[in-house]
mmCIF file of C-alpha atoms in Angstrom:
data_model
loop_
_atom_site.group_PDB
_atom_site.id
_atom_site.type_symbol
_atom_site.label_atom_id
_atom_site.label_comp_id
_atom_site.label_asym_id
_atom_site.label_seq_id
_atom_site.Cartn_x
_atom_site.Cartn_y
_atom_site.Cartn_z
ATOM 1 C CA UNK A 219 -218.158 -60.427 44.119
ATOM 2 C CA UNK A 220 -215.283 -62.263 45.455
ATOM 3 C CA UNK A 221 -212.081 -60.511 45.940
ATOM 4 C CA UNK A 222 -208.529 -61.449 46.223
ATOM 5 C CA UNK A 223 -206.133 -59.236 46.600
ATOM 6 C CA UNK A 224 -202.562 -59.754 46.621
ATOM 7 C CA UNK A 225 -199.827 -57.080 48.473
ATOM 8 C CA UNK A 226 -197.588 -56.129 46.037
ATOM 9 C CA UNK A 227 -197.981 -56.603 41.659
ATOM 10 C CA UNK A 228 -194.433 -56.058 41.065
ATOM 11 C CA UNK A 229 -191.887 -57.311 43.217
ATOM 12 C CA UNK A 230 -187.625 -56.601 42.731
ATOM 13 C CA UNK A 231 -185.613 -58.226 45.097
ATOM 14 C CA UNK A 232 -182.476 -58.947 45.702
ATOM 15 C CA UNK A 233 -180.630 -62.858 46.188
ATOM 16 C CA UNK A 234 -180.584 -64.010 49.714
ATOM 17 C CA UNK A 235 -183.357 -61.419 50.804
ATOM 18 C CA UNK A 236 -186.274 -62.731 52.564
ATOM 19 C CA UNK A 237 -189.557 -62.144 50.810
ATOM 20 C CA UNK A 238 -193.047 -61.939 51.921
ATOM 21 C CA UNK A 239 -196.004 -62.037 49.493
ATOM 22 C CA UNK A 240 -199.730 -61.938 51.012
ATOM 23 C CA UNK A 241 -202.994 -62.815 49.604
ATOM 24 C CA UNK A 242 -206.414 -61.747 51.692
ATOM 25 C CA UNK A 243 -209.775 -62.839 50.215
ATOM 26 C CA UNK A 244 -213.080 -61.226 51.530
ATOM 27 C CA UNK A 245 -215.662 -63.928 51.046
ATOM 28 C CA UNK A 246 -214.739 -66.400 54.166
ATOM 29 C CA UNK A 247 -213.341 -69.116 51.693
ATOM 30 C CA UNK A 248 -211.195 -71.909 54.048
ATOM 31 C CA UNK A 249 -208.980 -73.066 51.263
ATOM 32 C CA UNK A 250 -206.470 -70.960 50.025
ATOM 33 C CA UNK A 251 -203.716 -71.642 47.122
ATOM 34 C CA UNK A 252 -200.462 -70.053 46.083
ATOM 35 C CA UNK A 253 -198.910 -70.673 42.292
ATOM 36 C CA UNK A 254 -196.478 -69.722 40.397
ATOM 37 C CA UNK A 255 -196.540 -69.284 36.695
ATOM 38 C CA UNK A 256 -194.018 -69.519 34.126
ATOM 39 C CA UNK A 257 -193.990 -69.274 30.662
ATOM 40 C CA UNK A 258 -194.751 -73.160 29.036
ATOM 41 C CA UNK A 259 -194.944 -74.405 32.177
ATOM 42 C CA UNK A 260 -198.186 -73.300 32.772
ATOM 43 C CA UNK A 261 -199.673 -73.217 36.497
ATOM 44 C CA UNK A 262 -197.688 -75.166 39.349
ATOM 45 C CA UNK A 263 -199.351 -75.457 42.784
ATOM 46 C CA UNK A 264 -196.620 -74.441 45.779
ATOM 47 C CA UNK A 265 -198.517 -74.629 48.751
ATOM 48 C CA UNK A 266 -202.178 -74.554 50.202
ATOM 49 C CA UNK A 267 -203.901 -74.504 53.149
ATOM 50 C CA UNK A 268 -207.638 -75.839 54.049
ATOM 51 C CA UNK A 269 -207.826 -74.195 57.258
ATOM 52 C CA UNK A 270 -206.646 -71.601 59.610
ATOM 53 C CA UNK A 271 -202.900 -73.211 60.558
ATOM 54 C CA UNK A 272 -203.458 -75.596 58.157
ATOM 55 C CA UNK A 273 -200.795 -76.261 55.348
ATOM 56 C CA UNK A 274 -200.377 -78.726 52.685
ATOM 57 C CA UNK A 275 -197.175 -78.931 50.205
ATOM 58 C CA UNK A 276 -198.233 -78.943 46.669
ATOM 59 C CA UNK A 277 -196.372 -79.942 43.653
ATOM 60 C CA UNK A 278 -193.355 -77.387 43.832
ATOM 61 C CA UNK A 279 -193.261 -76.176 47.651
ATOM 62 C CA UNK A 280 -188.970 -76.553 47.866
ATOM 63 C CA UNK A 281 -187.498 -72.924 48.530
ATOM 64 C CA UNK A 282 -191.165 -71.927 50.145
ATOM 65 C CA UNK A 283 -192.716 -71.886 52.977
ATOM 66 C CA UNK A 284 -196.169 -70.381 53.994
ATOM 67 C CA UNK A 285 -198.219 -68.885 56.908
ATOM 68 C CA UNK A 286 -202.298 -69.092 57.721
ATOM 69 C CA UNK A 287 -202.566 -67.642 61.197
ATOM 70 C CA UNK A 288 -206.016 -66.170 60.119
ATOM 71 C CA UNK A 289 -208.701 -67.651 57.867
ATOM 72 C CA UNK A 290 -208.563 -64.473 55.336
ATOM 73 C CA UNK A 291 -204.893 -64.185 54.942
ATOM 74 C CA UNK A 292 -202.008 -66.791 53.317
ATOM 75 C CA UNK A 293 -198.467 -65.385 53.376
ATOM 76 C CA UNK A 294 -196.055 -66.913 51.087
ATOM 77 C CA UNK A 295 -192.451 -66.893 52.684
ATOM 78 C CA UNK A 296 -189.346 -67.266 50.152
ATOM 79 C CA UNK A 297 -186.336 -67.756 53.208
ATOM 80 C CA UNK A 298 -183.568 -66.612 51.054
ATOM 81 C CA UNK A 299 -184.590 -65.622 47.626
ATOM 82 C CA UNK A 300 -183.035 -67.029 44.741
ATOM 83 C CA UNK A 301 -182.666 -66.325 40.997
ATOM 84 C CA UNK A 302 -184.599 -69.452 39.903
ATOM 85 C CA UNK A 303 -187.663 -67.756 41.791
ATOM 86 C CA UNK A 304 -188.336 -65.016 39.342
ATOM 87 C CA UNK A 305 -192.215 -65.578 38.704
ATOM 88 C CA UNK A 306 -195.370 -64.280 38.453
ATOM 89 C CA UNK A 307 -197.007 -65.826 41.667
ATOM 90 C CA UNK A 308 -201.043 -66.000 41.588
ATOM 91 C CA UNK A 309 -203.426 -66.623 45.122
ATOM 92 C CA UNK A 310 -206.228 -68.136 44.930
ATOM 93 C CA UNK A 311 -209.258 -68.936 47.328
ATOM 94 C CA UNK A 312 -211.775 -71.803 46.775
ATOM 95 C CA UNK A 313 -215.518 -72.495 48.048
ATOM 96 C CA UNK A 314 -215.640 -75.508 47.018
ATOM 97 C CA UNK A 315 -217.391 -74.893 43.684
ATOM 98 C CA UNK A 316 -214.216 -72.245 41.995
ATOM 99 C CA UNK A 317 -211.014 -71.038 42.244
ATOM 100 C CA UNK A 318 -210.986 -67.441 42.588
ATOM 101 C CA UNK A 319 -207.565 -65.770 41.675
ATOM 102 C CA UNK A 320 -205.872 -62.443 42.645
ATOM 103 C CA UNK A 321 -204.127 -60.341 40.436
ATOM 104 C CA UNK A 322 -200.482 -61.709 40.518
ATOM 105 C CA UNK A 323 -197.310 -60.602 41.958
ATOM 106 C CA UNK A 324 -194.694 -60.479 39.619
ATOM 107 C CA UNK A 325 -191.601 -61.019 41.496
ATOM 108 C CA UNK A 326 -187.697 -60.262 40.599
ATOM 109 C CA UNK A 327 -184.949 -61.346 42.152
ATOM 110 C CA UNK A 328 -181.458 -59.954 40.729
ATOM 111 C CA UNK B 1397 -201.219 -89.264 38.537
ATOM 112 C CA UNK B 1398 -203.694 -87.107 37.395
ATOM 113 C CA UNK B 1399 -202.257 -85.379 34.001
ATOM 114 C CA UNK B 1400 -204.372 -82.376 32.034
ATOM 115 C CA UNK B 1401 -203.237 -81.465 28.306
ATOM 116 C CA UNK B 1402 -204.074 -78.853 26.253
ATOM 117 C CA UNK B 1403 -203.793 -78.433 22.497
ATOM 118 C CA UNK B 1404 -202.740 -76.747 20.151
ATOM 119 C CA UNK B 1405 -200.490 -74.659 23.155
ATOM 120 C CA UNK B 1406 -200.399 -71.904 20.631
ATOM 121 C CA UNK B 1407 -203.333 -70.846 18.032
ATOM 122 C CA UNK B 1408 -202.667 -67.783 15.748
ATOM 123 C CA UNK B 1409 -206.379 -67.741 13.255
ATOM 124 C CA UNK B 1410 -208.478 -64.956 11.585
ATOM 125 C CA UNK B 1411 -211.173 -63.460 12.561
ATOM 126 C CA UNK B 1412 -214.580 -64.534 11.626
ATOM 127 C CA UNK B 1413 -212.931 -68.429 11.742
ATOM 128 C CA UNK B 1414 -214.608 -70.883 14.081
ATOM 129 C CA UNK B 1415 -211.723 -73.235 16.164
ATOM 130 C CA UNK B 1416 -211.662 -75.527 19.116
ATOM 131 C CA UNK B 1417 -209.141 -75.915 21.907
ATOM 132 C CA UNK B 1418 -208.930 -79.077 23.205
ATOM 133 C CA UNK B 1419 -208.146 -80.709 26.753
ATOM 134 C CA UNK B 1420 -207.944 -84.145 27.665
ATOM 135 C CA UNK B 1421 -207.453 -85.786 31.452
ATOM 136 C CA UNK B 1422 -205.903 -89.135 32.665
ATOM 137 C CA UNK B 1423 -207.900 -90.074 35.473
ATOM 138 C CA UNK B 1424 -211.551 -89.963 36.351
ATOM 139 C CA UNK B 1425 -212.835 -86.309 37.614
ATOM 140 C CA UNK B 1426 -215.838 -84.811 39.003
ATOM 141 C CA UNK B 1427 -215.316 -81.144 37.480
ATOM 142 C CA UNK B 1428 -213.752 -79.341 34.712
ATOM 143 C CA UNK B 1429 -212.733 -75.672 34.761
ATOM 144 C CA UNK B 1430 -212.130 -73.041 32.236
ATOM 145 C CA UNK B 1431 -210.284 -69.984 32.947
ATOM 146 C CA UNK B 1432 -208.906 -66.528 30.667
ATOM 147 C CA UNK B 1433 -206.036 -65.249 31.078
ATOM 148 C CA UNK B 1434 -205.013 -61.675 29.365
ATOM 149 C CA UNK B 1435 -201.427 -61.135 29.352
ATOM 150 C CA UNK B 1436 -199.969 -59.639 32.767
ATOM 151 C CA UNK B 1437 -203.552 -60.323 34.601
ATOM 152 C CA UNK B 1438 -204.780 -62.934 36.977
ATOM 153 C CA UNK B 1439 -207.078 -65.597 35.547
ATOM 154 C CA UNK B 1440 -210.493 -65.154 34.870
ATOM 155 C CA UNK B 1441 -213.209 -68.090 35.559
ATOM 156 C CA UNK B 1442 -214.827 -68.666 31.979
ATOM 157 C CA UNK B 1443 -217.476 -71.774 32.773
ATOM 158 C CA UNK B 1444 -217.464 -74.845 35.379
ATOM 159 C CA UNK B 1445 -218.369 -78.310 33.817
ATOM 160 C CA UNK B 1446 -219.653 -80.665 36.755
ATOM 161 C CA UNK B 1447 -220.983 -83.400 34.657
ATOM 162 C CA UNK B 1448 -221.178 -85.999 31.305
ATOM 163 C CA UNK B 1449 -222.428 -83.733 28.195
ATOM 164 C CA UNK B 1450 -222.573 -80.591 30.231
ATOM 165 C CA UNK B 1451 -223.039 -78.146 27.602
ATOM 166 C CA UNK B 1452 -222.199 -73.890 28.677
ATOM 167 C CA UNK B 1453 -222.127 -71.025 26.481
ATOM 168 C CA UNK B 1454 -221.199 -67.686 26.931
ATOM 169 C CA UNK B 1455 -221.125 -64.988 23.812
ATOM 170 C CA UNK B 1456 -218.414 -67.042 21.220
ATOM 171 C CA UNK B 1457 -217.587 -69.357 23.446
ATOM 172 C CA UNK B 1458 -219.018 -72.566 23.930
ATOM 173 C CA UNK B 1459 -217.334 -75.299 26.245
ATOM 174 C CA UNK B 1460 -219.031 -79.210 26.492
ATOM 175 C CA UNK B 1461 -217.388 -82.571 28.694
ATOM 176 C CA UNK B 1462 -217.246 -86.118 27.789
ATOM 177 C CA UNK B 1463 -216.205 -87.645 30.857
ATOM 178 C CA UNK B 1464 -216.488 -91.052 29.512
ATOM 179 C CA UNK B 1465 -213.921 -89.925 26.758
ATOM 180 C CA UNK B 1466 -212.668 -87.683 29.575
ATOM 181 C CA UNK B 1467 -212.064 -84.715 26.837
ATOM 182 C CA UNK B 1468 -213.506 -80.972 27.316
ATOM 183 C CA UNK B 1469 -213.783 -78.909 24.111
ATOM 184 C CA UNK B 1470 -214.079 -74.989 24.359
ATOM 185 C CA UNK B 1471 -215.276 -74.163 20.725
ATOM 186 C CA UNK B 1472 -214.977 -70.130 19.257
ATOM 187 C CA UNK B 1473 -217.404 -69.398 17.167
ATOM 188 C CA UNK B 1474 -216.420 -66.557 14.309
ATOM 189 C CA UNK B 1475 -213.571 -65.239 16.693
ATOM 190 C CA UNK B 1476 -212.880 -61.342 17.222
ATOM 191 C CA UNK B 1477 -210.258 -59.613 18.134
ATOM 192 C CA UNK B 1478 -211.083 -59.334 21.944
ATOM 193 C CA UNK B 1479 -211.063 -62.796 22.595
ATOM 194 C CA UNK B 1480 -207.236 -63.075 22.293
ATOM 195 C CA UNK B 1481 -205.983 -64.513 25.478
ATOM 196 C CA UNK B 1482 -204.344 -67.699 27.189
ATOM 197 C CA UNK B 1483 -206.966 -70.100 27.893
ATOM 198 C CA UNK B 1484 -206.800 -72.563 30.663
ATOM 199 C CA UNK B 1485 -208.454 -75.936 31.477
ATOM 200 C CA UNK B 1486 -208.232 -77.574 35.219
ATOM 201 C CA UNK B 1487 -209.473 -80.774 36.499
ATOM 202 C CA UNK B 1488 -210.348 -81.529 40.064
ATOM 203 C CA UNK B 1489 -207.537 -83.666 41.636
ATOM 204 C CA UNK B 1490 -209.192 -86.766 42.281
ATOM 205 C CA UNK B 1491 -209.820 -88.802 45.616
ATOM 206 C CA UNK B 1492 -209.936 -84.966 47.191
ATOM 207 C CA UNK B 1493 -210.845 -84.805 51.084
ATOM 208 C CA UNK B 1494 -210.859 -81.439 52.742
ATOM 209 C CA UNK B 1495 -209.070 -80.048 50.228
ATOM 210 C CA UNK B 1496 -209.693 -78.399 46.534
ATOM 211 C CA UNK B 1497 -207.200 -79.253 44.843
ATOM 212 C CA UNK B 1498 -206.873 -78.322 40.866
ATOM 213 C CA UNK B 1499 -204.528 -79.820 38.016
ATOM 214 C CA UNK B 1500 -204.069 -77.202 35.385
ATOM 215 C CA UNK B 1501 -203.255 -78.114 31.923
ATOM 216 C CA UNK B 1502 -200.067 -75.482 30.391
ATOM 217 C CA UNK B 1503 -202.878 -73.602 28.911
ATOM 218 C CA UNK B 1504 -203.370 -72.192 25.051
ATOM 219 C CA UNK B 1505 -202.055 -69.249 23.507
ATOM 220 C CA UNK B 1506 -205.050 -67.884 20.949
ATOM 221 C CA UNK B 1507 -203.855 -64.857 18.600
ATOM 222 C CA UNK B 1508 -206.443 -63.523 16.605
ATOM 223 C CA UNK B 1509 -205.369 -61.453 13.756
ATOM 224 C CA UNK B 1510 -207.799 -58.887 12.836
#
């Protein structure tokens, strides 16, 4: 089975902190995916990445930025959290044929 | 711009009832995703349409694609309790290269009273 797994499923932090969420996936996938999710707004792409080093802006990437120094891993970097950023955040990992999602990070920030 | 709408966003029926969520898409695509989503967990992958009058069932659940009408239809058939849940659709982006890109629609709330 495929696996995603995301660092941290709840997430309080505080305005101005840096904030690092990470998403590893087991099955040798190159492109990876970060979202966030709010309520009836559905699914908005940030950032993703088809290869090691590789980044691509998505729909939403302003406040963001994001980190692929190995194939398994995509860090999502929030410089200097802000209020507006309070999300759930999904990964995800494609082969091509799927999406494969993590389990979310629900982040504060107060 | 490729654009992916669900409806009804929200869907509150009995159990026992049959009902079908749509989801339309503006431009031409080569796949169509389902996905489940329980409240406070990731999303689930339900079925993946890849072509015209692809047909998948799975238990209740039955989703089809029309990509000439470029409409997917995920049908419940005499709902239960269990199968209350956000349901998302997602389209391929289109003219993808290396990528794998996917447009979600805002995905619809189903409530099933017992």
């Amino acid at each position: 089975d495929v696996k995603v797994t995301q660092s941290s499923r709840y997430l309080v932090k505080r305005t101005g902190e840096k904030v690092f969420l990470e998403c590893v996936q087991d099955m040798d996938h190159e492109n990876m995916f970060w979202y966030r999710q709010d309520p009836g707004l559905g699914l908005r792409l940030i950032y993703f990445s088809y290869d090691v080093k590789m980044k691509e802006k998505g729909d939403i990437p302003e406040g963001y930025s994001v980190s692929r120094e190995k194939k398994e891993r995509f860090s999502l970097i929030l410089e200097s959290a802000s209020t507006n950023q309070t999300s759930m955040y999904l990964c995800a990992s494609s082969n091509y044929y799927e999406q494969y999602f993590g389990p979310g990070t629900r982040l504060t920030v107060t | 711009e490729l654009k992916v709408e669900q409806n009804p966003l929200f869907l509150s029926m009995q159990e026992g009832k049959n009902y079908t969520i749509y989801c339309n898409y503006s431009t031409t695509s080569d796949r169509l995703y389902w996905y489940r989503q329980d409240p406070g967990k990731s999303l689930e992958s339900l079925f993946v349409l890849l072509s015209n009058g692809a047909v998948k069932q799975e238990g209740r659940l039955m989703a089809s694609l029309d990509t000439k009408a470029r409409l997917s239809t995920l049908h419940i058939t005499a709902a239960v309790h269990d199968l209350s849940a956000t349901y998302f659709c997602a389209v391929d982006a289109p003219n993808q290269s290396r990528d794998d890109k996917i447009i979600f629609g805002k995905g619809t709330r189903l409530h099933i009273l017992p």
